[in-house]
């Protein structure tokens, strides 16, 4: 979009890239980045995050689910982290992406919702929490790495919002986000029904998170659930252990700190040649002696007669 400026202020708003034109664009950072790349600087690389979060609407409310693995690239940094965050007593939110961004975004929004509740004196609608999250994320144009699945119940019924880091959102009956989205969404599309009861909904969320855990290296460990109804919320920590550590079935007969010798063979070796090499303790004198000997040997070679009996020139 081009911005129009008055003629008397034309000299004050000239672009450094195009001095003869007036516009609202500046490409100074582009030139800076090209210069840094030419000097050998590497551009910043995005850290891959891994999470599987799910939210569904069932007959009496909403059910949120998340895995508990936190990763730093290929390293598992936390095996039992909490990814379901409290916003209000009837609104909870699952976060995927950068752990610090999701934690601080939900804490900030929770404080804003508390102020809104004190100011208006009413129960905060779920759409109000969605709008606050979307406004903050859109303000930073996707630089806050927080992908959220928010669910809650108010007088308009149960609601699920899928909020993206850029600030857009979807209001859908079931949602999945994170690196295990594809596997989890396939389970939800196959098994979700609007008349699910509480236990059927919890089992569907468990299966969806398990699909993300077993098909994505960034998801794993345990499964947390949060059931939100009009009466309140029930946060179930470590509802299911999705990826259990394997146990050794058989026992080894070898004692600890010992090595079993299975066979022994002795071979006779015949010495055909023996050479001894000595190293001088004074490398500097050795190098000087070697260079002196090499010059003497070169002079002796030059003084020796050639094949025809004549000395080499």
Coordinates of C-alpha atoms in Angstrom, one line a residue:
X1 CA 0.0 0.0 0.0
X2 CA 1.4 3.4 -1.0
X3 CA 1.1 6.3 1.3
X4 CA 0.4 9.8 0.0
X5 CA 2.4 12.7 1.4
X6 CA 1.9 16.4 0.9
X7 CA 4.2 18.0 -1.6
X8 CA 5.9 20.3 0.9
X9 CA 6.9 17.2 3.0
X10 CA 8.3 15.3 0.0
X11 CA 11.9 15.9 0.9
X12 CA 11.3 14.6 4.4
X13 CA 9.8 11.3 3.4
X14 CA 12.0 10.2 0.5
X15 CA 12.9 6.5 0.6
X16 CA 16.6 5.7 1.0
X17 CA 16.2 3.0 -1.6
X18 CA 14.5 5.1 -4.2
X19 CA 15.4 8.7 -3.6
X20 CA 13.2 10.0 -6.4
X21 CA 10.0 8.2 -5.2
X22 CA 7.8 8.7 -2.2
X23 CA 6.4 5.5 -0.7
X24 CA 5.7 3.7 2.6
X25 CA 8.2 0.8 2.1
X26 CA 11.7 0.5 3.4
X27 CA 14.1 -2.2 2.2
X28 CA 17.0 -1.3 4.6
X29 CA 16.7 -4.6 6.4
X30 CA 16.8 -6.5 3.1
X31 CA 20.1 -4.9 2.2
X32 CA 21.4 -5.5 5.7
X33 CA 20.5 -9.2 5.5
X34 CA 22.2 -9.6 2.1
X35 CA 25.3 -8.0 3.4
X36 CA 25.4 -10.2 6.5
X37 CA 25.0 -13.3 4.3
X38 CA 27.8 -12.2 2.0
X39 CA 30.1 -11.9 5.1
X40 CA 29.5 -15.5 6.1
X41 CA 26.8 -15.1 8.7
X42 CA 24.2 -17.9 8.8
X43 CA 20.5 -17.0 9.0
X44 CA 18.7 -18.1 12.2
X45 CA 17.2 -21.6 12.0
X46 CA 13.8 -22.4 13.4
X47 CA 13.7 -24.9 16.2
X48 CA 11.4 -27.8 15.5
X49 CA 8.8 -28.3 18.2
X50 CA 6.8 -31.4 18.9
X51 CA 3.3 -31.7 20.5
X52 CA 0.0 -33.4 20.1
X53 CA -3.0 -31.5 21.5
X54 CA -6.7 -32.3 21.0
X55 CA -10.0 -30.8 21.9
X56 CA -13.5 -32.1 21.3
X57 CA -17.1 -31.2 22.1
X58 CA -19.2 -34.0 23.7
X59 CA -22.7 -34.1 24.9
X60 CA -22.3 -32.2 28.2
X61 CA -19.1 -30.1 27.6
X62 CA -15.7 -30.2 26.1
X63 CA -12.7 -32.5 26.6
X64 CA -9.1 -31.3 26.1
X65 CA -6.1 -33.6 25.9
X66 CA -2.3 -33.3 25.4
X67 CA 0.9 -35.3 25.7
X68 CA 3.6 -34.4 28.2
X69 CA 6.8 -34.4 26.2
X70 CA 8.9 -31.2 25.8
X71 CA 11.7 -31.3 23.3
X72 CA 14.7 -29.1 22.4
X73 CA 15.3 -30.2 18.8
X74 CA 16.3 -33.9 19.1
X75 CA 16.6 -33.8 22.9
X76 CA 13.8 -34.6 25.3
X77 CA 14.0 -31.9 27.9
X78 CA 11.0 -32.7 30.0
X79 CA 9.0 -36.0 30.1
X80 CA 6.1 -34.7 32.2
X81 CA 5.4 -31.1 31.4
X82 CA 1.9 -29.6 31.6
X83 CA 0.5 -28.4 28.3
X84 CA -3.1 -27.7 29.5
X85 CA -3.3 -24.2 30.9
X86 CA -6.0 -22.6 33.1
X87 CA -7.7 -19.4 31.8
X88 CA -10.9 -19.4 33.9
X89 CA -12.7 -22.0 35.9
X90 CA -14.8 -22.8 32.8
X91 CA -12.1 -22.1 30.1
X92 CA -9.0 -24.1 29.6
X93 CA -6.4 -24.0 26.8
X94 CA -3.9 -26.5 25.3
X95 CA -0.7 -25.0 23.9
X96 CA 1.7 -26.2 21.2
X97 CA 4.8 -24.5 19.9
X98 CA 7.4 -22.7 22.0
X99 CA 6.9 -23.6 25.7
X100 CA 7.7 -20.1 27.0
X101 CA 5.4 -18.4 24.5
X102 CA 2.4 -20.7 25.3
X103 CA 3.0 -20.3 29.0
X104 CA 3.3 -16.5 29.0
X105 CA 0.4 -16.1 26.5
X106 CA -2.0 -18.1 28.7
X107 CA -0.8 -16.4 31.9
X108 CA -1.3 -12.9 30.4
X109 CA -4.7 -13.8 29.0
X110 CA -5.8 -15.3 32.3
X111 CA -4.9 -12.1 34.1
X112 CA -6.8 -10.0 31.5
X113 CA -9.8 -12.2 31.8
X114 CA -9.7 -11.8 35.6
X115 CA -9.7 -8.1 35.2
X116 CA -12.6 -8.3 32.7
X117 CA -14.6 -10.4 35.2
X118 CA -14.0 -7.9 38.0
X119 CA -14.9 -5.0 35.7
X120 CA -18.1 -6.4 34.3
X121 CA -19.2 -8.6 37.2
X122 CA -20.3 -11.4 34.8
X123 CA -18.9 -14.8 33.8
X124 CA -16.5 -14.2 30.9
X125 CA -17.7 -15.7 27.6
X126 CA -15.5 -18.2 25.8
X127 CA -15.5 -16.0 22.7
X128 CA -14.0 -13.1 24.8
X129 CA -11.0 -15.3 25.7
X130 CA -10.6 -16.3 22.1
X131 CA -10.7 -12.6 21.0
X132 CA -8.0 -11.6 23.5
X133 CA -5.7 -14.4 22.4
X134 CA -6.2 -13.6 18.7
X135 CA -5.6 -9.9 19.2
X136 CA -2.3 -10.4 21.0
X137 CA -1.1 -13.0 18.5
X138 CA -2.0 -10.9 15.5
X139 CA -0.3 -7.9 16.9
X140 CA 3.1 -9.8 16.8
X141 CA 2.4 -11.2 13.3
X142 CA 3.2 -14.8 14.1
X143 CA 6.5 -14.1 15.9
X144 CA 4.9 -15.6 19.1
X145 CA 5.1 -19.4 18.6
X146 CA 1.9 -20.3 20.3
X147 CA -0.7 -22.6 18.6
X148 CA -3.6 -23.1 20.9
X149 CA -6.7 -25.3 21.2
X150 CA -9.1 -23.5 23.6
X151 CA -12.2 -25.0 25.0
X152 CA -14.9 -23.8 27.4
X153 CA -18.5 -23.9 28.4
X154 CA -20.7 -20.8 29.0
X155 CA -24.4 -20.0 28.6
X156 CA -24.1 -20.4 24.8
X157 CA -23.0 -24.0 25.3
X158 CA -19.7 -25.9 24.8
X159 CA -17.2 -24.3 22.3
X160 CA -13.8 -25.3 20.8
X161 CA -11.5 -22.7 19.2
X162 CA -8.4 -23.5 17.2
X163 CA -6.2 -20.5 17.3
X164 CA -3.1 -20.1 15.1
X165 CA 0.1 -18.2 15.8
X166 CA -0.7 -15.6 13.1
X167 CA -4.0 -14.7 14.9
X168 CA -6.6 -16.5 12.9
X169 CA -9.0 -19.0 14.4
X170 CA -11.5 -21.8 13.7
X171 CA -14.6 -22.6 15.7
X172 CA -15.1 -26.3 15.1
X173 CA -16.5 -29.3 17.1
X174 CA -13.1 -31.0 17.3
X175 CA -9.6 -29.8 16.7
X176 CA -6.0 -31.0 16.8
X177 CA -2.7 -29.1 16.6
X178 CA 1.0 -29.7 16.9
X179 CA 3.4 -32.0 15.1
X180 CA 1.1 -35.0 15.7
X181 CA -1.9 -33.3 14.1
X182 CA -2.4 -35.6 11.1
X183 CA -2.5 -38.8 13.1
X184 CA -4.7 -37.3 15.8
X185 CA -7.1 -35.7 13.3
X186 CA -7.5 -39.0 11.4
X187 CA -8.7 -40.6 14.7
X188 CA -11.1 -37.7 15.4
X189 CA -12.6 -37.7 12.0
X190 CA -13.3 -41.4 12.2
X191 CA -14.7 -41.6 15.7
X192 CA -16.2 -38.3 16.7
X193 CA -20.0 -38.0 17.1
X194 CA -22.0 -35.1 18.6
X195 CA -23.8 -37.5 21.0
X196 CA -20.7 -38.8 22.7
X197 CA -21.0 -39.3 26.5
X198 CA -18.2 -38.5 29.0
X199 CA -16.4 -41.8 28.9
X200 CA -16.6 -42.2 25.1
X201 CA -15.2 -38.7 24.7
X202 CA -12.3 -39.3 27.0
X203 CA -11.5 -42.6 25.2
X204 CA -11.6 -40.8 21.8
X205 CA -9.2 -38.2 23.1
X206 CA -6.9 -40.9 24.5
X207 CA -6.8 -42.7 21.1
X208 CA -6.2 -39.4 19.2
X209 CA -3.3 -38.4 21.5
X210 CA -1.9 -42.0 21.4
X211 CA -1.9 -41.8 17.6
X212 CA 0.1 -38.6 17.7
X213 CA 2.5 -40.1 20.2
X214 CA 3.2 -43.3 18.3
X215 CA 3.5 -41.5 14.9
X216 CA 5.5 -38.4 15.9
X217 CA 8.9 -38.4 17.6
X218 CA 8.2 -35.0 19.2
X219 CA 5.2 -36.3 21.1
X220 CA 5.4 -38.9 23.9
X221 CA 5.3 -39.8 27.6
X222 CA 1.9 -39.4 29.3
X223 CA -1.6 -38.1 28.4
X224 CA -3.3 -35.4 30.3
X225 CA -7.0 -34.8 30.1
X226 CA -9.3 -31.9 31.1
X227 CA -13.0 -32.2 31.2
X228 CA -14.9 -28.9 31.2
X229 CA -18.7 -28.7 31.9
X230 CA -21.1 -26.0 33.0
X231 CA -20.4 -27.0 36.7
X232 CA -16.6 -26.6 36.4
X233 CA -13.5 -28.4 35.2
X234 CA -11.8 -31.6 36.1
X235 CA -8.1 -31.6 35.3
X236 CA -6.8 -35.2 35.2
X237 CA -3.0 -35.2 35.4
X238 CA -1.3 -38.3 33.9
X239 CA -4.5 -40.0 32.9
X240 CA -2.7 -42.5 30.7
X241 CA 0.9 -43.5 30.2
X242 CA 1.2 -43.7 26.4
X243 CA 4.8 -44.7 25.9
X244 CA 6.0 -47.0 28.7
X245 CA 9.6 -47.9 29.2
X246 CA 10.3 -51.5 28.1
X247 CA 11.2 -54.1 30.6
X248 CA 13.8 -56.9 30.2
X249 CA 11.9 -60.2 29.9
X250 CA 14.8 -62.8 30.0
X251 CA 17.6 -63.0 32.5
X252 CA 21.3 -63.2 31.5
X253 CA 23.5 -66.0 33.0
X254 CA 26.6 -63.8 32.8
X255 CA 27.6 -62.2 36.1
X256 CA 27.9 -58.4 36.2
X257 CA 31.3 -56.9 35.3
X258 CA 32.4 -60.1 33.7
X259 CA 33.0 -61.2 30.1
X260 CA 32.2 -64.7 28.9
X261 CA 35.0 -66.4 26.9
X262 CA 33.5 -68.7 24.3
X263 CA 36.7 -70.0 22.6
X264 CA 40.5 -69.7 22.7
X265 CA 42.9 -70.1 19.8
X266 CA 46.8 -69.8 19.8
X267 CA 48.6 -69.0 16.6
X268 CA 52.4 -69.4 16.0
X269 CA 54.0 -66.5 14.2
X270 CA 57.3 -66.7 12.2
X271 CA 59.5 -63.7 12.3
X272 CA 60.9 -63.1 8.8
X273 CA 62.4 -59.6 9.3
X274 CA 63.3 -57.5 12.2
X275 CA 64.1 -53.7 12.1
X276 CA 65.0 -51.3 14.8
X277 CA 64.4 -47.6 14.6
X278 CA 66.0 -45.0 16.9
X279 CA 64.9 -41.5 17.7
X280 CA 67.4 -38.8 18.7
X281 CA 66.5 -36.9 21.9
X282 CA 67.6 -33.7 20.2
X283 CA 65.4 -33.1 17.1
X284 CA 67.0 -29.8 16.2
X285 CA 70.5 -31.3 16.1
X286 CA 69.1 -34.3 14.2
X287 CA 67.5 -32.1 11.6
X288 CA 70.8 -30.1 11.2
X289 CA 72.8 -33.4 10.9
X290 CA 70.3 -34.8 8.4
X291 CA 70.5 -31.6 6.3
X292 CA 74.3 -31.7 6.4
X293 CA 74.4 -35.3 5.4
X294 CA 72.0 -34.7 2.6
X295 CA 74.2 -31.9 1.2
X296 CA 77.3 -34.1 1.5
X297 CA 75.6 -37.0 -0.2
X298 CA 74.5 -34.6 -3.0
X299 CA 78.1 -33.5 -3.5
X300 CA 79.3 -37.1 -3.6
X301 CA 76.7 -37.9 -6.2
X302 CA 77.8 -35.0 -8.3
X303 CA 81.5 -35.9 -8.1
X304 CA 80.8 -39.5 -9.2
X305 CA 81.5 -40.3 -12.9
X306 CA 78.6 -40.8 -15.1
X307 CA 77.8 -43.9 -17.3
X308 CA 80.2 -42.7 -20.0
X309 CA 83.1 -42.1 -17.6
X310 CA 82.5 -38.3 -17.5
X311 CA 81.5 -36.4 -14.5
X312 CA 78.0 -35.0 -14.4
X313 CA 77.7 -31.3 -15.0

